[in-house]
Amino acid sequence: MGVSFTFVTVLSTVAANYGYPAVVGAVMIGGIMEGTLGLLAKYWKKIISPIVAASVVTAIGFSLFTVGTRSFGGGYSDDFGSAQNLILGTITLLVCLIWNIKAKGYWKQLSVLAGLIVGYIVAVLWESRSLCYLFRRIISFPKIMPYAPEFNPGAIFSVAIIFLVSAAETIGDTTAMVSGGLDRDITTEEISGSLACDGYASVFSSCLGCPPVTSFSQNVGLINMTKVVNRFTIMTGAVCMILAGLLPPVGNFFASLPDSVLGGCTIMMFGTILTSGIQMIAKAGFTQRNITIAALSLSIGIGFTTASEIGIWHIFPEILQSVFSANVVAVVFVMAIILNLILPKDMEIKHIQ
């Protein structure tokens, strides 16, 4: 769970026009809406057919390729693509690959951790970075309701739309996780739980004056590689995140991890999400109808959101541009749903005898 970039543009606009208290109020209402939508999943899950879910998972894989590349090159810094960043990312990637090939049994699941440790050590030695700044403060608590929420209809409407987009991404993330980690189809209860968690956790986040939180697609790649879906293990990770928030030295330690090290670990993980989507498409079956849904939704979703082509959205209202112009997952999800609803059930080519 973390703050999604999907919300950044709209929340920035809301804050500029209505003030930050309006952001808090809109996030609170939007979270309640998404959480309640999740609890009612049994009434609408049937519109998300296997081919729709497969198309969305494939789109998530495509959307993360640039994220992995950006991290591999050093992130959003002045030295992006420098030799040092590329070498550091390559060392981390090689450690992950070699560990994954040579390790046996349980140890094979620790390939990403091994890459992070080795990559971080190399970065520390290379840059001779001092870690003493990590211990400036020992403990820090969040404030409850630092902003009194304001409920502006325009702000709520804008943010609610983004929550629907976030819900689509969460469904895709959960579907990919279940498919890659458990090798089965997702259940209604799992969709319901994931959306309820996203929504109501965002309500709690707003009470701390924070933006919404949602599931992160990056974690799906880790699950696909390690096959670790044990709840105790995941809960342990959550506790570490909470400690990182309450204890600045811990949080600063994780924040000091170089982007290129993360990129070396994640660039392969993100590829596994794409392959999971392809496997799901194959499992759904290569019928004429499924091929049409996957092909059209992916071609429009990827093509219309490519950075060099987003000008194609300029005639649409600003709210639609902010939601769809750079969000391949949202476009693929909407297109796949529409095609799944309107295309005839039997589209097989009839051969004349």
Short mmCIF file of C-alpha atoms in Angstrom, two decimals:
data_model
loop_
_atom_site.label_atom_id
_atom_site.label_comp_id
_atom_site.label_asym_id
_atom_site.label_seq_id
_atom_site.Cartn_x
_atom_site.Cartn_y
_atom_site.Cartn_z
CA MET A 1 0.00 0.00 0.00
CA GLY A 2 1.25 3.46 -0.84
CA VAL A 3 0.35 6.82 -2.33
CA SER A 4 -0.36 6.37 -6.03
CA PHE A 5 0.84 8.74 -8.74
CA THR A 6 -2.61 8.33 -10.28
CA PHE A 7 -3.97 10.85 -7.78
CA VAL A 8 -1.19 13.45 -7.96
CA THR A 9 -2.43 15.59 -10.86
CA VAL A 10 -6.05 15.79 -9.74
CA LEU A 11 -5.20 16.35 -6.07
CA SER A 12 -2.77 19.12 -7.01
CA THR A 13 -5.52 20.82 -9.03
CA VAL A 14 -8.03 20.43 -6.19
CA ALA A 15 -5.55 21.84 -3.66
CA ALA A 16 -4.81 24.82 -5.89
CA ASN A 17 -8.49 25.63 -6.51
CA TYR A 18 -10.16 24.71 -3.23
CA GLY A 19 -7.38 24.37 -0.65
CA TYR A 20 -5.88 21.33 1.07
CA PRO A 21 -8.82 20.82 3.47
CA ALA A 22 -10.94 20.14 0.36
CA VAL A 23 -8.40 17.49 -0.65
CA VAL A 24 -8.81 15.79 2.73
CA GLY A 25 -12.61 15.85 2.46
CA ALA A 26 -12.60 14.56 -1.13
CA VAL A 27 -10.22 11.71 -0.23
CA MET A 28 -12.43 10.79 2.71
CA ILE A 29 -15.58 10.57 0.57
CA GLY A 30 -13.78 8.88 -2.33
CA GLY A 31 -12.35 6.26 0.00
CA ILE A 32 -15.76 5.48 1.46
CA MET A 33 -17.11 5.14 -2.10
CA GLU A 34 -14.39 2.72 -3.22
CA GLY A 35 -14.58 0.68 -0.02
CA THR A 36 -18.35 0.34 -0.32
CA LEU A 37 -18.00 -0.53 -4.01
CA GLY A 38 -15.73 -3.37 -2.94
CA LEU A 39 -18.24 -4.71 -0.45
CA LEU A 40 -20.79 -4.87 -3.28
CA ALA A 41 -18.42 -6.71 -5.65
CA LYS A 42 -20.69 -9.74 -5.97
CA TYR A 43 -23.19 -7.61 -7.88
CA TRP A 44 -20.82 -6.39 -10.58
CA LYS A 45 -17.88 -8.84 -10.71
CA LYS A 46 -19.38 -10.68 -13.68
CA ILE A 47 -18.54 -7.79 -16.01
CA ILE A 48 -14.85 -8.48 -15.34
CA SER A 49 -14.46 -11.60 -17.44
CA PRO A 50 -11.16 -13.54 -17.59
CA ILE A 51 -10.10 -11.78 -20.80
CA VAL A 52 -10.80 -8.36 -19.27
CA ALA A 53 -8.67 -9.21 -16.24
CA ALA A 54 -5.93 -10.64 -18.46
CA SER A 55 -5.84 -7.49 -20.60
CA VAL A 56 -5.56 -5.27 -17.52
CA VAL A 57 -2.74 -7.37 -16.02
CA THR A 58 -0.87 -7.22 -19.34
CA ALA A 59 -1.34 -3.44 -19.38
CA ILE A 60 0.07 -3.20 -15.86
CA GLY A 61 3.18 -5.02 -17.06
CA PHE A 62 3.60 -2.58 -19.96
CA SER A 63 3.04 0.42 -17.69
CA LEU A 64 5.82 -0.64 -15.33
CA PHE A 65 8.53 -1.03 -17.98
CA THR A 66 9.30 2.67 -17.99
CA VAL A 67 9.24 2.74 -14.17
CA GLY A 68 11.90 0.05 -14.02
CA THR A 69 13.99 1.76 -16.69
CA ARG A 70 13.76 5.13 -14.92
CA SER A 71 14.95 3.58 -11.66
CA PHE A 72 17.69 1.60 -13.41
CA GLY A 73 19.07 4.81 -14.88
CA GLY A 74 19.11 6.61 -11.53
CA GLY A 75 15.60 8.01 -11.14
CA TYR A 76 14.64 11.64 -11.57
CA SER A 77 18.10 13.05 -11.02
CA ASP A 78 20.61 15.11 -12.97
CA ASP A 79 22.85 12.09 -13.51
CA PHE A 80 20.15 9.89 -15.07
CA GLY A 81 21.77 7.33 -17.36
CA SER A 82 25.27 7.97 -16.02
CA ALA A 83 27.86 5.20 -16.17
CA GLN A 84 27.84 4.89 -12.39
CA ASN A 85 24.06 4.37 -12.24
CA LEU A 86 24.06 1.87 -15.10
CA ILE A 87 26.93 -0.13 -13.60
CA LEU A 88 25.29 -0.14 -10.17
CA GLY A 89 21.97 -1.28 -11.65
CA THR A 90 23.71 -3.98 -13.70
CA ILE A 91 25.59 -5.32 -10.66
CA THR A 92 22.33 -5.53 -8.70
CA LEU A 93 20.55 -7.26 -11.59
CA LEU A 94 23.37 -9.77 -12.04
CA VAL A 95 23.34 -10.63 -8.33
CA CYS A 96 19.58 -11.27 -8.52
CA LEU A 97 19.97 -13.46 -11.62
CA ILE A 98 22.95 -15.46 -10.35
CA TRP A 99 21.34 -15.96 -6.95
CA ASN A 100 18.11 -17.11 -8.62
CA ILE A 101 20.04 -19.59 -10.76
CA LYS A 102 22.44 -20.98 -8.16
CA ALA A 103 20.35 -20.92 -4.96
CA LYS A 104 18.23 -23.92 -4.00
CA GLY A 105 14.89 -24.24 -2.25
CA TYR A 106 14.01 -21.53 0.23
CA TRP A 107 17.14 -19.49 -0.55
CA LYS A 108 16.05 -18.99 -4.15
CA GLN A 109 13.21 -16.77 -2.90
CA LEU A 110 15.75 -14.31 -1.45
CA SER A 111 17.27 -13.30 -4.79
CA VAL A 112 15.79 -9.79 -4.70
CA LEU A 113 16.91 -9.24 -1.10
CA ALA A 114 20.43 -10.41 -2.02
CA GLY A 115 20.50 -7.96 -4.91
CA LEU A 116 19.37 -5.09 -2.69
CA ILE A 117 22.00 -5.83 -0.03
CA VAL A 118 24.89 -6.21 -2.46
CA GLY A 119 23.78 -3.21 -4.50
CA TYR A 120 23.49 -1.03 -1.41
CA ILE A 121 26.92 -2.07 -0.12
CA VAL A 122 28.50 -1.29 -3.50
CA ALA A 123 26.75 2.09 -3.55
CA VAL A 124 27.98 2.95 -0.04
CA LEU A 125 31.56 1.98 -0.88
CA TRP A 126 31.44 3.71 -4.24
CA GLU A 127 30.01 6.99 -3.01
CA SER A 128 31.55 6.81 0.48
CA ARG A 129 28.23 8.03 1.78
CA SER A 130 27.89 8.77 5.48
CA LEU A 131 24.98 7.14 7.29
CA CYS A 132 25.18 9.34 10.38
CA TYR A 133 22.46 11.66 9.01
CA LEU A 134 20.03 8.81 9.43
CA PHE A 135 19.92 9.30 13.18
CA ARG A 136 18.99 12.96 13.52
CA ARG A 137 15.62 12.12 15.06
CA ILE A 138 14.66 8.98 16.91
CA ILE A 139 10.86 8.92 16.82
CA SER A 140 8.08 10.86 15.11
CA PHE A 141 4.31 10.43 15.43
CA PRO A 142 1.68 11.50 12.89
CA LYS A 143 -0.96 14.05 13.82
CA ILE A 144 -4.62 13.08 13.83
CA MET A 145 -6.78 15.42 11.74
CA PRO A 146 -4.12 18.08 11.08
CA TYR A 147 -6.62 19.63 8.62
CA ALA A 148 -10.35 19.94 9.17
CA PRO A 149 -11.96 18.35 6.08
CA GLU A 150 -14.06 20.45 3.73
CA PHE A 151 -16.56 18.81 1.41
CA ASN A 152 -16.60 20.62 -1.93
CA PRO A 153 -18.82 18.94 -4.59
CA GLY A 154 -16.43 19.74 -7.45
CA ALA A 155 -13.44 18.37 -5.58
CA ILE A 156 -15.33 15.25 -4.52
CA PHE A 157 -16.47 14.54 -8.09
CA SER A 158 -12.95 14.88 -9.52
CA VAL A 159 -11.33 12.70 -6.86
CA ALA A 160 -14.13 10.10 -7.00
CA ILE A 161 -13.36 9.50 -10.69
CA ILE A 162 -9.72 8.84 -9.86
CA PHE A 163 -10.78 6.42 -7.14
CA LEU A 164 -12.63 4.43 -9.80
CA VAL A 165 -9.45 4.35 -11.89
CA SER A 166 -7.49 3.26 -8.83
CA ALA A 167 -10.07 0.53 -8.22
CA ALA A 168 -9.44 -0.77 -11.74
CA GLU A 169 -5.70 -0.92 -11.06
CA THR A 170 -6.27 -2.67 -7.74
CA ILE A 171 -8.43 -5.31 -9.40
CA GLY A 172 -5.66 -5.87 -11.93
CA ASP A 173 -2.99 -6.05 -9.22
CA THR A 174 -4.98 -8.52 -7.14
CA THR A 175 -5.83 -10.65 -10.17
CA ALA A 176 -2.18 -10.78 -11.22
CA MET A 177 -1.09 -11.65 -7.68
CA VAL A 178 -3.57 -14.51 -7.38
CA SER A 179 -2.71 -15.80 -10.84
CA GLY A 180 1.07 -15.59 -10.38
CA GLY A 181 1.29 -16.46 -6.70
CA LEU A 182 -1.51 -19.00 -6.29
CA ASP A 183 -1.98 -20.15 -9.91
CA ARG A 184 -5.75 -19.80 -9.92
CA ASP A 185 -8.52 -17.33 -10.77
CA ILE A 186 -9.42 -14.53 -8.39
CA THR A 187 -12.53 -14.88 -6.24
CA THR A 188 -15.26 -12.35 -5.55
CA GLU A 189 -14.21 -12.21 -1.90
CA GLU A 190 -10.66 -11.28 -2.87
CA ILE A 191 -11.81 -8.48 -5.15
CA SER A 192 -14.14 -7.27 -2.42
CA GLY A 193 -11.41 -7.35 0.22
CA SER A 194 -8.80 -5.58 -1.90
CA LEU A 195 -11.11 -2.71 -2.85
CA ALA A 196 -12.47 -2.36 0.68
CA CYS A 197 -8.89 -2.23 1.98
CA ASP A 198 -7.94 0.42 -0.60
CA GLY A 199 -10.96 2.57 0.10
CA TYR A 200 -11.19 2.45 3.87
CA ALA A 201 -7.41 2.67 4.31
CA SER A 202 -7.58 5.86 2.25
CA VAL A 203 -10.21 7.21 4.65
CA PHE A 204 -7.82 6.53 7.54
CA SER A 205 -5.00 8.14 5.53
CA SER A 206 -7.08 11.30 5.07
CA CYS A 207 -7.52 11.48 8.86
CA LEU A 208 -3.73 11.83 9.06
CA GLY A 209 -3.76 14.58 6.42
CA CYS A 210 -2.30 12.26 3.79
CA PRO A 211 -3.26 11.43 0.16
CA PRO A 212 -5.06 8.16 -0.72
CA VAL A 213 -3.24 4.83 -0.58
CA THR A 214 -3.61 1.93 -2.96
CA SER A 215 -2.01 -1.38 -3.87
CA PHE A 216 1.25 -1.13 -5.79
CA SER A 217 1.80 -3.06 -9.01
CA GLN A 218 5.52 -3.32 -8.29
CA ASN A 219 4.79 -5.78 -5.48
CA VAL A 220 3.01 -8.09 -7.91
CA GLY A 221 6.30 -8.70 -9.69
CA LEU A 222 7.94 -9.69 -6.42
CA ILE A 223 5.17 -12.19 -5.69
CA ASN A 224 5.39 -13.63 -9.21
CA MET A 225 9.13 -14.21 -8.73
CA THR A 226 9.12 -15.56 -5.18
CA LYS A 227 5.63 -17.14 -5.02
CA VAL A 228 5.49 -15.92 -1.42
CA VAL A 229 1.91 -15.02 -0.49
CA ASN A 230 2.04 -16.02 3.15
CA ARG A 231 0.04 -13.52 5.21
CA PHE A 232 2.46 -13.54 8.13
CA THR A 233 5.31 -12.64 5.80
CA ILE A 234 3.33 -9.81 4.23
CA MET A 235 2.27 -8.60 7.69
CA THR A 236 5.92 -8.53 8.73
CA GLY A 237 6.62 -6.26 5.76
CA ALA A 238 3.75 -4.02 6.84
CA VAL A 239 5.19 -3.76 10.35
CA CYS A 240 8.53 -2.73 8.86
CA MET A 241 6.77 0.01 6.89
CA ILE A 242 5.02 1.26 10.03
CA LEU A 243 8.32 1.33 11.90
CA ALA A 244 9.87 3.22 8.99
CA GLY A 245 7.15 5.83 9.42
CA LEU A 246 7.44 6.11 13.20
CA LEU A 247 11.24 5.87 13.40
CA PRO A 248 12.98 8.39 11.09
CA PRO A 249 16.33 6.50 11.18
CA VAL A 250 14.62 3.43 9.72
CA GLY A 251 12.70 5.45 7.15
CA ASN A 252 15.80 7.41 6.17
CA PHE A 253 17.72 4.18 5.70
CA PHE A 254 15.19 2.90 3.15
CA ALA A 255 15.00 6.33 1.51
CA SER A 256 18.77 6.32 1.08
CA LEU A 257 18.63 3.21 -1.13
CA PRO A 258 19.80 4.36 -4.60
CA ASP A 259 17.25 4.27 -7.41
CA SER A 260 19.59 2.31 -9.66
CA VAL A 261 19.77 -0.48 -7.07
CA LEU A 262 15.97 -0.65 -6.98
CA GLY A 263 15.93 -0.60 -10.77
CA GLY A 264 18.33 -3.53 -10.96
CA CYS A 265 15.96 -5.57 -8.78
CA THR A 266 12.66 -4.47 -10.30
CA ILE A 267 13.38 -4.40 -14.03
CA MET A 268 13.08 -8.19 -14.19
CA MET A 269 10.18 -8.36 -11.73
CA PHE A 270 8.08 -6.05 -13.86
CA GLY A 271 8.63 -8.28 -16.87
CA THR A 272 7.09 -11.19 -14.98
CA ILE A 273 3.84 -9.24 -14.66
CA LEU A 274 3.61 -8.95 -18.44
CA THR A 275 4.25 -12.65 -18.87
CA SER A 276 1.57 -13.38 -16.27
CA GLY A 277 -0.87 -11.33 -18.34
CA ILE A 278 0.06 -13.28 -21.47
CA GLN A 279 -0.45 -16.56 -19.60
CA MET A 280 -3.87 -15.33 -18.45
CA ILE A 281 -4.83 -14.44 -22.02
CA ALA A 282 -3.82 -17.92 -23.13
CA LYS A 283 -5.79 -19.46 -20.27
CA ALA A 284 -8.88 -17.43 -21.22
CA GLY A 285 -8.60 -18.90 -24.73
CA PHE A 286 -7.73 -17.49 -28.12
CA THR A 287 -11.29 -17.23 -29.39
CA GLN A 288 -12.09 -14.55 -31.95
CA ARG A 289 -13.95 -12.56 -29.29
CA ASN A 290 -11.11 -12.73 -26.76
CA ILE A 291 -8.52 -11.83 -29.39
CA THR A 292 -10.59 -8.79 -30.39
CA ILE A 293 -10.99 -7.58 -26.79
CA ALA A 294 -7.33 -8.01 -25.91
CA ALA A 295 -5.95 -6.66 -29.18
CA LEU A 296 -8.16 -3.56 -29.36
CA SER A 297 -7.99 -2.63 -25.69
CA LEU A 298 -4.20 -3.00 -25.56
CA SER A 299 -3.55 -1.22 -28.86
CA ILE A 300 -5.71 1.76 -27.86
CA GLY A 301 -4.51 1.77 -24.26
CA ILE A 302 -0.81 1.62 -25.07
CA GLY A 303 -0.97 3.73 -28.22
CA PHE A 304 -3.13 6.54 -26.84
CA THR A 305 -1.05 6.92 -23.65
CA THR A 306 2.42 6.86 -25.18
CA ALA A 307 4.21 10.06 -24.19
CA SER A 308 4.73 11.17 -27.79
CA GLU A 309 1.05 10.68 -28.69
CA ILE A 310 -0.90 12.01 -25.69
CA GLY A 311 -1.80 15.10 -27.72
CA ILE A 312 -4.60 12.98 -29.15
CA TRP A 313 -6.54 13.74 -25.95
CA HIS A 314 -6.47 17.53 -26.36
CA ILE A 315 -10.12 17.86 -27.46
CA PHE A 316 -11.39 16.09 -24.32
CA PRO A 317 -12.27 17.85 -21.05
CA GLU A 318 -9.34 18.46 -18.70
CA ILE A 319 -10.67 15.99 -16.14
CA LEU A 320 -10.64 13.17 -18.72
CA GLN A 321 -7.17 14.13 -19.87
CA SER A 322 -5.82 14.00 -16.33
CA VAL A 323 -7.41 10.58 -15.75
CA PHE A 324 -6.66 8.80 -19.03
CA SER A 325 -3.98 10.53 -21.11
CA ALA A 326 -1.03 8.97 -19.25
CA ASN A 327 -2.74 5.97 -17.62
CA VAL A 328 -2.54 2.92 -19.84
CA VAL A 329 -4.19 0.68 -17.22
CA ALA A 330 -7.27 2.89 -16.96
CA VAL A 331 -7.74 3.08 -20.73
CA VAL A 332 -7.27 -0.67 -21.21
CA PHE A 333 -9.68 -1.41 -18.37
CA VAL A 334 -12.42 0.84 -19.75
CA MET A 335 -11.98 -0.38 -23.33
CA ALA A 336 -11.95 -4.05 -22.29
CA ILE A 337 -15.11 -3.60 -20.19
CA ILE A 338 -16.94 -1.82 -23.03
CA LEU A 339 -15.91 -4.42 -25.62
CA ASN A 340 -16.83 -7.26 -23.27
CA LEU A 341 -20.33 -5.78 -22.88
CA ILE A 342 -21.07 -4.93 -26.52
CA LEU A 343 -19.42 -7.69 -28.55
CA PRO A 344 -21.61 -10.70 -29.40
CA LYS A 345 -20.89 -13.85 -27.45
CA ASP A 346 -20.33 -15.92 -30.59
CA MET A 347 -17.85 -14.31 -32.95
CA GLU A 348 -16.18 -17.42 -34.29
CA ILE A 349 -15.59 -17.47 -38.02
CA LYS A 350 -18.01 -19.86 -39.69
CA HIS A 351 -16.35 -21.96 -42.37
CA ILE A 352 -18.44 -22.88 -45.37
CA GLN A 353 -18.34 -26.62 -46.00
#
